[in-house]
CSV table of C-alpha atoms in Angstrom, one decimal:
chain,number,residue,atom,x,y,z
V,1,MET,CA,-20.3,-9.2,20.9
V,2,ASP,CA,-20.4,-5.8,19.0
V,3,VAL,CA,-18.6,-5.0,15.9
V,4,HIS,CA,-17.6,-1.9,15.6
V,5,GLY,CA,-16.4,0.0,12.3
V,6,THR,CA,-17.6,-0.3,8.9
V,7,VAL,CA,-17.7,-1.7,5.4
V,8,ALA,CA,-17.7,-0.4,2.0
V,9,GLU,CA,-20.6,-1.5,-0.5
V,10,GLY,CA,-20.0,-5.3,-1.1
V,11,PHE,CA,-17.9,-6.3,1.3
V,12,GLU,CA,-20.1,-7.3,4.3
V,13,PRO,CA,-19.2,-11.0,3.8
V,14,VAL,CA,-16.0,-9.3,5.7
V,15,ARG,CA,-18.4,-8.0,8.3
V,16,ASP,CA,-19.8,-11.5,9.0
V,17,ALA,CA,-16.9,-14.0,8.9
V,18,PHE,CA,-15.1,-11.5,11.5
V,19,VAL,CA,-18.0,-11.8,13.4
V,20,ARG,CA,-17.5,-15.4,12.5
V,21,ASN,CA,-14.3,-15.4,14.5
V,22,PHE,CA,-15.3,-14.1,17.7
V,23,ALA,CA,-18.9,-16.5,17.6
V,24,THR,CA,-16.9,-20.0,16.2
V,25,LEU,CA,-13.1,-19.2,16.5
V,26,GLY,CA,-12.3,-17.9,20.0
V,27,ASP,CA,-11.2,-14.2,19.1
V,28,ARG,CA,-11.1,-12.4,22.2
V,29,GLY,CA,-9.6,-9.0,20.6
V,30,ALA,CA,-9.2,-8.3,17.3
V,31,ALA,CA,-9.7,-6.2,14.2
V,32,VAL,CA,-9.1,-6.1,10.1
V,33,ALA,CA,-8.8,-3.5,7.4
V,34,VAL,CA,-9.0,-3.6,4.1
V,35,TYR,CA,-7.5,-1.0,1.4
V,36,ARG,CA,-8.6,-1.2,-2.4
V,37,GLY,CA,-6.4,0.6,-5.0
V,38,GLY,CA,-5.9,3.1,-1.8
V,39,ARG,CA,-9.2,3.8,-0.4
V,40,LYS,CA,-9.8,1.7,2.9
V,41,VAL,CA,-13.1,0.0,2.5
V,42,VAL,CA,-13.2,-2.2,5.5
V,43,ASP,CA,-12.2,-0.8,8.7
V,44,LEU,CA,-13.8,-3.1,11.9
V,45,TRP,CA,-12.9,-4.2,15.5
V,46,GLY,CA,-14.3,-5.6,18.3
V,47,GLY,CA,-14.0,-7.4,21.9
V,48,THR,CA,-11.7,-6.6,24.4
V,49,LYS,CA,-8.3,-5.2,24.3
V,50,ASP,CA,-6.6,-7.5,26.5
V,51,VAL,CA,-6.8,-11.1,25.7
V,52,ASP,CA,-7.1,-11.5,29.9
V,53,GLY,CA,-10.1,-8.1,30.4
V,54,ALA,CA,-12.7,-6.1,30.1
V,55,ALA,CA,-11.7,-3.0,29.2
V,56,PRO,CA,-13.1,-2.6,25.1
V,57,TRP,CA,-11.0,-2.6,22.0
V,58,GLU,CA,-11.2,0.8,20.3
V,59,ARG,CA,-10.4,2.4,16.9
V,60,GLY,CA,-6.6,2.2,17.8
V,61,THR,CA,-6.0,-0.5,19.9
V,62,ALA,CA,-2.6,-2.0,18.8
V,63,GLN,CA,-0.9,-5.7,19.4
V,64,VAL,CA,1.9,-7.4,19.0
V,65,VAL,CA,2.1,-9.2,15.2
V,66,ARG,CA,5.1,-11.4,15.7
V,67,SER,CA,6.2,-12.7,12.5
V,68,ALA,CA,4.5,-10.6,10.7
V,69,THR,CA,6.6,-8.3,11.5
V,70,LYS,CA,9.3,-9.6,9.0
V,71,GLY,CA,7.4,-8.2,5.9
V,72,VAL,CA,7.8,-4.9,6.8
V,73,ALA,CA,11.3,-5.4,7.9
V,74,ALA,CA,12.0,-7.0,4.4
V,75,ALA,CA,10.9,-3.6,3.1
V,76,VAL,CA,13.6,-1.7,5.0
V,77,LEU,CA,16.9,-4.1,3.0
V,78,LEU,CA,14.5,-3.5,-0.9
V,79,LEU,CA,14.1,0.3,0.1
V,80,LEU,CA,18.2,0.3,0.4
V,81,HIS,CA,18.5,-1.4,-2.7
V,82,GLN,CA,15.9,0.4,-4.4
V,83,ARG,CA,17.9,4.0,-3.4
V,84,GLY,CA,20.7,2.1,-4.7
V,85,GLN,CA,22.6,2.0,-1.0
V,86,LEU,CA,22.2,-2.2,-0.7
V,87,ASP,CA,23.7,-4.5,-3.3
V,88,LEU,CA,21.2,-7.7,-2.9
V,89,ASP,CA,23.9,-9.8,-5.1
V,90,ALA,CA,27.1,-8.8,-2.9
V,91,PRO,CA,28.2,-11.4,-0.1
V,92,VAL,CA,26.9,-10.1,3.3
V,93,GLY,CA,30.2,-10.3,4.3
V,94,HIS,CA,31.1,-7.3,2.3
V,95,TYR,CA,29.0,-5.2,4.8
V,96,TRP,CA,30.0,-6.5,7.7
V,97,PRO,CA,33.5,-8.3,7.5
V,98,GLU,CA,33.1,-10.3,10.9
V,99,PHE,CA,30.3,-12.6,9.4
V,100,LYS,CA,32.8,-14.1,6.7
V,101,ALA,CA,33.4,-16.3,9.4
V,102,ARG,CA,33.0,-20.6,10.0
V,103,GLY,CA,31.9,-21.2,5.8
V,104,LYS,CA,29.7,-17.7,5.2
V,105,GLU,CA,31.7,-15.8,3.0
V,106,ARG,CA,29.0,-16.8,0.0
V,107,VAL,CA,25.8,-16.2,1.9
V,108,LEU,CA,24.4,-13.3,0.1
V,109,VAL,CA,22.3,-10.8,0.6
V,110,ARG,CA,19.2,-11.9,-0.5
V,111,HIS,CA,20.1,-15.7,1.0
V,112,VAL,CA,18.8,-13.7,4.2
V,113,LEU,CA,15.8,-12.5,2.7
V,114,ASN,CA,14.5,-15.8,0.8
V,115,HIS,CA,15.6,-17.8,4.0
V,116,ARG,CA,18.7,-19.5,1.9
V,117,ALA,CA,21.6,-18.2,3.9
V,118,GLY,CA,21.5,-21.2,6.3
V,119,LEU,CA,21.4,-20.0,9.4
V,120,PRO,CA,17.8,-21.1,10.9
V,121,VAL,CA,19.2,-22.3,14.5
V,122,LEU,CA,21.9,-21.0,17.0
V,123,ASP,CA,24.0,-23.9,18.9
V,124,ARG,CA,23.9,-21.8,22.2
V,125,PRO,CA,20.3,-20.5,22.3
V,126,LEU,CA,20.0,-16.1,23.4
V,127,THR,CA,18.4,-15.2,26.7
V,128,PRO,CA,15.9,-13.1,26.1
V,129,GLU,CA,17.8,-10.3,27.8
V,130,GLU,CA,20.6,-11.5,25.9
V,131,ALA,CA,18.0,-11.0,22.7
V,132,LEU,CA,17.3,-7.6,23.6
V,133,ASP,CA,21.2,-6.4,23.5
V,134,PRO,CA,21.2,-5.0,19.7
V,135,LEU,CA,24.9,-6.3,19.7
V,136,ARG,CA,24.1,-10.4,20.8
V,137,GLY,CA,22.1,-11.6,18.3
V,138,PRO,CA,24.0,-10.3,15.2
V,139,GLU,CA,27.6,-11.4,17.3
V,140,ALA,CA,25.7,-15.3,17.8
V,141,VAL,CA,24.6,-15.1,14.1
V,142,ALA,CA,28.3,-13.7,13.1
V,143,ALA,CA,29.3,-16.7,15.4
V,144,GLN,CA,27.5,-19.6,13.2
V,145,ALA,CA,28.3,-22.3,11.2
V,146,PRO,CA,25.6,-22.5,8.5
V,147,VAL,CA,23.5,-26.1,8.8
V,148,TRP,CA,23.6,-26.4,5.2
V,149,GLU,CA,25.3,-25.2,2.6
V,150,PRO,CA,23.8,-21.2,1.7
V,151,GLY,CA,21.8,-21.0,-1.4
V,152,THR,CA,21.5,-24.6,-1.6
V,153,ASP,CA,18.4,-24.9,0.4
V,154,HIS,CA,15.8,-22.8,2.2
V,155,GLY,CA,14.7,-23.4,5.5
V,156,TYR,CA,12.1,-20.5,7.3
V,157,HIS,CA,14.3,-18.4,10.1
V,158,ALA,CA,11.8,-18.2,12.1
V,159,LEU,CA,14.4,-15.8,15.0
V,160,THR,CA,18.2,-15.3,13.3
V,161,TYR,CA,16.1,-13.3,10.4
V,162,GLY,CA,15.9,-10.7,12.9
V,163,TRP,CA,19.5,-10.2,13.6
V,164,LEU,CA,20.9,-10.7,9.7
V,165,LEU,CA,18.6,-7.9,8.8
V,166,ASP,CA,18.9,-5.8,11.7
V,167,GLU,CA,23.2,-6.1,11.2
V,168,LEU,CA,22.6,-5.0,7.5
V,169,VAL,CA,20.6,-2.3,8.2
V,170,ARG,CA,22.6,-0.6,11.1
V,171,ARG,CA,26.2,-1.5,8.5
V,172,VAL,CA,24.5,0.6,6.0
V,173,THR,CA,22.5,3.2,7.6
V,174,GLY,CA,24.3,3.4,11.6
V,175,GLN,CA,20.4,3.0,12.3
V,176,GLY,CA,18.9,0.2,13.8
V,177,THR,CA,15.7,-1.2,11.9
V,178,GLY,CA,12.9,0.5,13.9
V,179,GLU,CA,14.5,3.4,13.7
V,180,TRP,CA,15.1,4.1,10.0
V,181,LEU,CA,11.9,2.6,10.0
V,182,ALA,CA,10.6,5.6,12.2
V,183,SER,CA,12.0,8.0,10.3
V,184,GLN,CA,11.8,6.9,7.0
V,185,VAL,CA,8.5,5.4,6.9
V,186,THR,CA,6.5,4.9,9.2
V,187,GLY,CA,6.6,8.3,11.1
V,188,PRO,CA,6.4,10.4,7.9
V,189,LEU,CA,3.2,8.8,6.3
V,190,GLY,CA,2.2,8.6,10.5
V,191,LEU,CA,1.3,4.8,10.5
V,192,ASP,CA,0.1,2.8,13.7
V,193,LEU,CA,3.6,1.0,13.0
V,194,TRP,CA,6.4,0.2,15.7
V,195,LEU,CA,9.1,-2.0,16.0
V,196,GLY,CA,10.5,0.0,18.7
V,197,LEU,CA,7.0,0.8,20.6
V,198,PRO,CA,7.4,4.3,22.4
V,199,GLU,CA,6.6,4.8,25.4
V,200,SER,CA,4.1,7.3,24.3
V,201,GLU,CA,2.3,5.0,23.0
V,202,ALA,CA,2.2,1.9,25.7
V,203,GLY,CA,-0.8,2.1,26.7
V,204,ARG,CA,-2.7,1.4,23.1
V,205,VAL,CA,-1.1,-2.1,23.2
V,206,GLY,CA,-3.5,-5.1,24.4
V,207,ARG,CA,-2.1,-7.8,26.3
V,208,VAL,CA,-2.0,-10.8,24.5
V,209,GLY,CA,-2.5,-14.8,25.4
V,210,ARG,CA,-3.1,-18.0,24.1
V,211,VAL,CA,-6.9,-18.7,23.2
V,212,GLU,CA,-8.1,-22.5,22.2
V,213,GLY,CA,-10.4,-23.1,19.1
V,214,ALA,CA,-10.5,-25.7,16.5
V,215,GLU,CA,-7.0,-25.8,14.4
V,216,PRO,CA,-6.6,-25.6,10.3
V,217,THR,CA,-6.5,-29.1,8.6
V,218,GLY,CA,-4.6,-28.0,5.7
V,219,GLY,CA,-1.3,-25.8,5.4
V,220,LEU,CA,1.3,-26.5,8.0
V,221,ARG,CA,-0.9,-29.0,9.5
V,222,ALA,CA,-1.2,-31.2,6.3
V,223,ARG,CA,1.9,-33.4,6.0
V,224,PRO,CA,1.1,-37.8,5.8
V,225,LYS,CA,4.3,-38.5,7.1
V,226,ARG,CA,5.6,-35.6,10.1
V,227,SER,CA,3.4,-32.8,10.8
V,228,VAL,CA,5.6,-29.5,11.7
V,229,THR,CA,3.6,-30.4,15.5
V,230,GLU,CA,5.7,-33.7,15.4
V,231,ALA,CA,8.6,-31.8,14.3
V,232,TYR,CA,8.9,-29.1,17.0
V,233,GLU,CA,8.3,-31.2,19.3
V,234,ASP,CA,11.5,-33.3,19.0
V,235,PRO,CA,14.3,-31.1,20.6
V,236,ALA,CA,16.9,-31.8,17.8
V,237,SER,CA,14.9,-30.7,14.5
V,238,LEU,CA,15.6,-27.8,12.6
V,239,THR,CA,11.8,-26.8,13.6
V,240,ARG,CA,12.5,-26.8,17.3
V,241,ARG,CA,15.6,-25.7,17.6
V,242,ALA,CA,14.8,-22.6,14.8
V,243,PHE,CA,11.9,-21.1,17.6
V,244,ALA,CA,14.3,-21.7,20.4
V,245,ALA,CA,17.0,-19.4,18.9
V,246,ILE,CA,15.7,-17.3,22.5
V,247,SER,CA,15.0,-19.5,25.2
V,248,PRO,CA,12.6,-19.9,27.0
V,249,PHE,CA,11.1,-17.2,24.8
V,250,PRO,CA,10.4,-13.5,26.1
V,251,ASP,CA,7.4,-12.7,27.0
V,252,GLN,CA,5.0,-10.5,24.6
V,253,ASN,CA,3.5,-8.6,27.0
V,254,ASP,CA,6.6,-7.0,28.8
V,255,PRO,CA,7.4,-3.7,28.3
V,256,ALA,CA,11.2,-4.1,28.1
V,257,HIS,CA,10.6,-6.5,25.2
V,258,ARG,CA,8.0,-4.5,23.7
V,259,ALA,CA,10.5,-1.6,24.1
V,260,SER,CA,13.1,-3.4,21.6
V,261,ALA,CA,13.5,-3.9,18.3
V,262,LEU,CA,13.4,-7.5,16.8
V,263,PRO,CA,12.8,-7.5,13.0
V,264,ALA,CA,11.7,-10.8,13.2
V,265,THR,CA,9.3,-10.8,15.9
V,266,ASN,CA,7.7,-7.7,17.5
V,267,ALA,CA,6.4,-5.3,15.4
V,268,MET,CA,3.3,-3.6,17.1
V,269,ALA,CA,0.6,-2.6,14.4
V,270,THR,CA,-2.7,-1.6,14.4
V,271,ALA,CA,-4.7,-3.5,11.8
V,272,ASP,CA,-5.1,0.0,9.6
V,273,GLY,CA,-1.8,0.3,10.5
V,274,LEU,CA,-0.5,-3.0,8.7
V,275,ALA,CA,-3.0,-2.9,6.1
V,276,ARG,CA,-1.7,0.7,5.2
V,277,PHE,CA,2.1,-0.3,5.1
V,278,TYR,CA,1.0,-2.7,2.5
V,279,ALA,CA,-0.9,-0.6,0.7
V,280,THR,CA,1.6,2.3,0.7
V,281,LEU,CA,4.0,-1.1,-1.4
V,282,ILE,CA,2.0,-0.6,-4.1
V,283,GLY,CA,0.2,2.1,-4.3
V,284,ASP,CA,-0.8,5.7,-3.3
V,285,THR,CA,-3.4,6.1,-0.1
V,286,ALA,CA,-3.8,9.2,1.0
V,287,GLY,CA,-1.9,11.1,-0.8
V,288,ALA,CA,0.9,9.2,0.2
V,289,ALA,CA,3.7,8.4,-2.8
V,290,ARG,CA,3.9,4.3,-3.2
V,291,LEU,CA,6.9,3.0,-1.7
V,292,PHE,CA,8.1,0.5,-3.8
V,293,THR,CA,8.7,1.5,-8.0
V,294,PRO,CA,6.9,-1.4,-9.9
V,295,GLU,CA,10.6,-3.1,-10.3
V,296,THR,CA,10.7,-3.4,-6.2
V,297,VAL,CA,7.1,-4.8,-6.1
V,298,GLU,CA,8.2,-7.5,-9.0
V,299,ALA,CA,11.8,-8.4,-6.8
V,300,ALA,CA,9.7,-8.1,-3.2
V,301,ARG,CA,7.2,-11.6,-5.0
V,302,ALA,CA,9.3,-12.8,-7.5
V,303,GLU,CA,9.2,-17.0,-6.0
V,304,GLU,CA,13.5,-16.7,-4.6
V,305,SER,CA,12.7,-20.3,-3.1
V,306,ALA,CA,9.5,-23.2,-2.8
V,307,GLY,CA,9.4,-26.4,-1.9
V,308,PRO,CA,10.4,-28.4,1.4
V,309,ASP,CA,10.9,-25.8,3.7
V,310,ARG,CA,14.0,-27.3,6.4
V,311,VAL,CA,12.6,-25.6,9.0
V,312,LEU,CA,8.9,-25.3,8.8
V,313,VAL,CA,8.5,-28.7,7.1
V,314,VAL,CA,6.2,-28.5,4.6
V,315,GLY,CA,6.0,-26.5,1.0
V,316,THR,CA,6.8,-23.0,1.2
V,317,ARG,CA,7.5,-20.1,-1.4
V,318,PHE,CA,9.2,-16.8,-0.5
V,319,GLY,CA,10.2,-13.8,-2.5
V,320,LEU,CA,12.6,-11.7,-0.9
V,321,GLY,CA,11.2,-11.4,3.0
V,322,TYR,CA,7.4,-11.6,2.2
V,323,MET,CA,6.2,-15.7,2.1
V,324,LEU,CA,4.1,-15.7,-1.6
V,325,HIS,CA,0.8,-16.7,-1.9
V,326,GLY,CA,0.7,-20.7,-1.6
V,327,SER,CA,-1.5,-23.9,0.9
V,328,ALA,CA,1.3,-23.0,3.6
V,329,SER,CA,-0.2,-19.2,3.4
V,330,PRO,CA,-3.5,-18.6,0.7
V,331,PHE,CA,-3.3,-14.9,-0.3
V,332,LEU,CA,-5.9,-13.7,-3.1
V,333,THR,CA,-3.5,-14.3,-6.2
V,334,PRO,CA,-0.5,-16.3,-7.5
V,335,GLY,CA,0.8,-12.1,-7.3
V,336,SER,CA,0.2,-11.7,-3.3
V,337,PHE,CA,2.9,-10.9,-1.0
V,338,GLY,CA,3.1,-10.5,2.6
V,339,HIS,CA,3.5,-12.2,5.7
V,340,PRO,CA,1.6,-13.9,8.5
V,341,GLY,CA,2.1,-14.2,12.6
V,342,ARG,CA,3.0,-17.1,13.8
V,343,GLY,CA,-0.9,-17.6,16.2
V,344,GLY,CA,-3.0,-15.1,13.7
V,345,ALA,CA,-1.5,-11.4,12.6
V,346,LEU,CA,-1.5,-11.3,9.2
V,347,GLY,CA,-0.5,-8.4,6.1
V,348,PHE,CA,-0.2,-8.8,2.8
V,349,ALA,CA,-0.7,-6.8,-0.7
V,350,ASP,CA,-2.1,-7.8,-4.2
V,351,PRO,CA,-1.3,-5.8,-7.1
V,352,GLU,CA,-3.6,-7.6,-9.1
V,353,THR,CA,-6.6,-6.7,-7.1
V,354,GLY,CA,-5.2,-3.6,-5.2
V,355,ILE,CA,-5.9,-4.8,-2.1
V,356,ALA,CA,-3.9,-4.7,1.0
V,357,PHE,CA,-4.9,-6.3,4.3
V,358,GLY,CA,-4.2,-6.2,7.7
V,359,TYR,CA,-5.4,-8.3,10.4
V,360,VAL,CA,-4.5,-8.5,14.5
V,361,THR,CA,-5.7,-10.5,17.1
V,362,ASN,CA,-5.3,-10.6,21.1
V,363,GLY,CA,-5.6,-14.4,21.2
V,364,PHE,CA,-2.8,-16.6,19.8
V,365,ARG,CA,-3.7,-20.0,18.8
V,366,LYS,CA,-0.9,-23.2,17.8
V,367,THR,CA,-0.9,-22.2,14.2
V,368,VAL,CA,2.1,-20.8,12.4
V,369,THR,CA,0.7,-19.6,9.3
V,370,ALA,CA,-2.7,-20.8,8.0
V,371,ASP,CA,-4.5,-19.3,10.9
V,372,LEU,CA,-8.2,-19.9,10.8
V,373,ARG,CA,-9.5,-16.9,11.6
V,374,ALA,CA,-7.5,-15.7,9.4
V,375,GLN,CA,-8.1,-17.3,6.7
V,376,GLY,CA,-11.9,-16.8,7.3
V,377,LEU,CA,-11.3,-12.8,6.3
V,378,VAL,CA,-9.5,-13.5,3.5
V,379,ARG,CA,-11.8,-15.9,1.9
V,380,ALA,CA,-14.6,-13.7,2.3
V,381,VAL,CA,-12.7,-10.7,0.4
V,382,ARG,CA,-11.6,-13.3,-2.6
V,383,ARG,CA,-15.7,-13.7,-2.4
V,384,VAL,CA,-16.5,-10.3,-3.0
V,385,LEU,CA,-13.9,-10.1,-5.6
V,386,ASP,CA,-15.4,-13.0,-7.4
V,387,LEU,CA,-11.8,-14.5,-7.0
């Protein structure tokens, strides 16, 4: 299988790891990009555009990145805070009065970002059609009672995160998260990253599907008492209910789904688009000024939640909207912040080393966070940097 693209001198181990993903870990089509200090040092792609096709993956091929979307969407709230338009310590109900119902008066904006809002599930899951309606998801969350006292514990808001965040953005700006992102960030910077895929870009996005391969033994697969897989198989568990807040889960190859904007799950990106997004958060790239001030970077990666996750079962660490380096999703250094996508995708930044990373694939695995293919690439970057 031919691998295309380039690596800077010294980054050859990343190419080797990328080739191994196809040879031994079942990748069908994928790309990885890495920036260091604003300069692209890895730009690789290979395989097929569609998981079930023969057309080649090209430089501009994009894929849905699933929950890696959360890190992109989180930047919108943090930028609104940075601009003085949103107070992270204000109650959500200050901006969204209808949200106060059923004991949610003390849910703060920061609780949405650090997964402490107590709202990971819906008593009545939404259909895929309802989920695409920008009104129905927020209405359902506003009517939902918390399953724990907000602010007292954390659990991954797998799908509800998107409706919580999107309605806050609408109440503050009058635009949906995808619209605001396109007008304020990805459009001006020319990033190949969309939350709500334009029809003009639809031909660039490949079909995704499940692929088989070895599964990780660490991260979310390792728990003596109960694994996340076992919890997911229990219909009554918060794990199963959180991931089933939309039921059945939408077909991510459906054009209508791709054209919608669900800030928890359905951004489309090239590997370069995802990596350059994170590069712009922490420093200059191609003449573009950094998006986050140093203070906002520190807020994004300061630990807000840590320990046993009531949804993902194992220990997780979150800052404001971002997963932090740890056993559930290893990045580079303790100061790294980013977000994986269920099944493979990964984007993150590491201010200490100046690294920004993006990996996208059309072959989804069972992993929730620590996908072996993405982690092999991260370990290769770690070796290059002698970390």
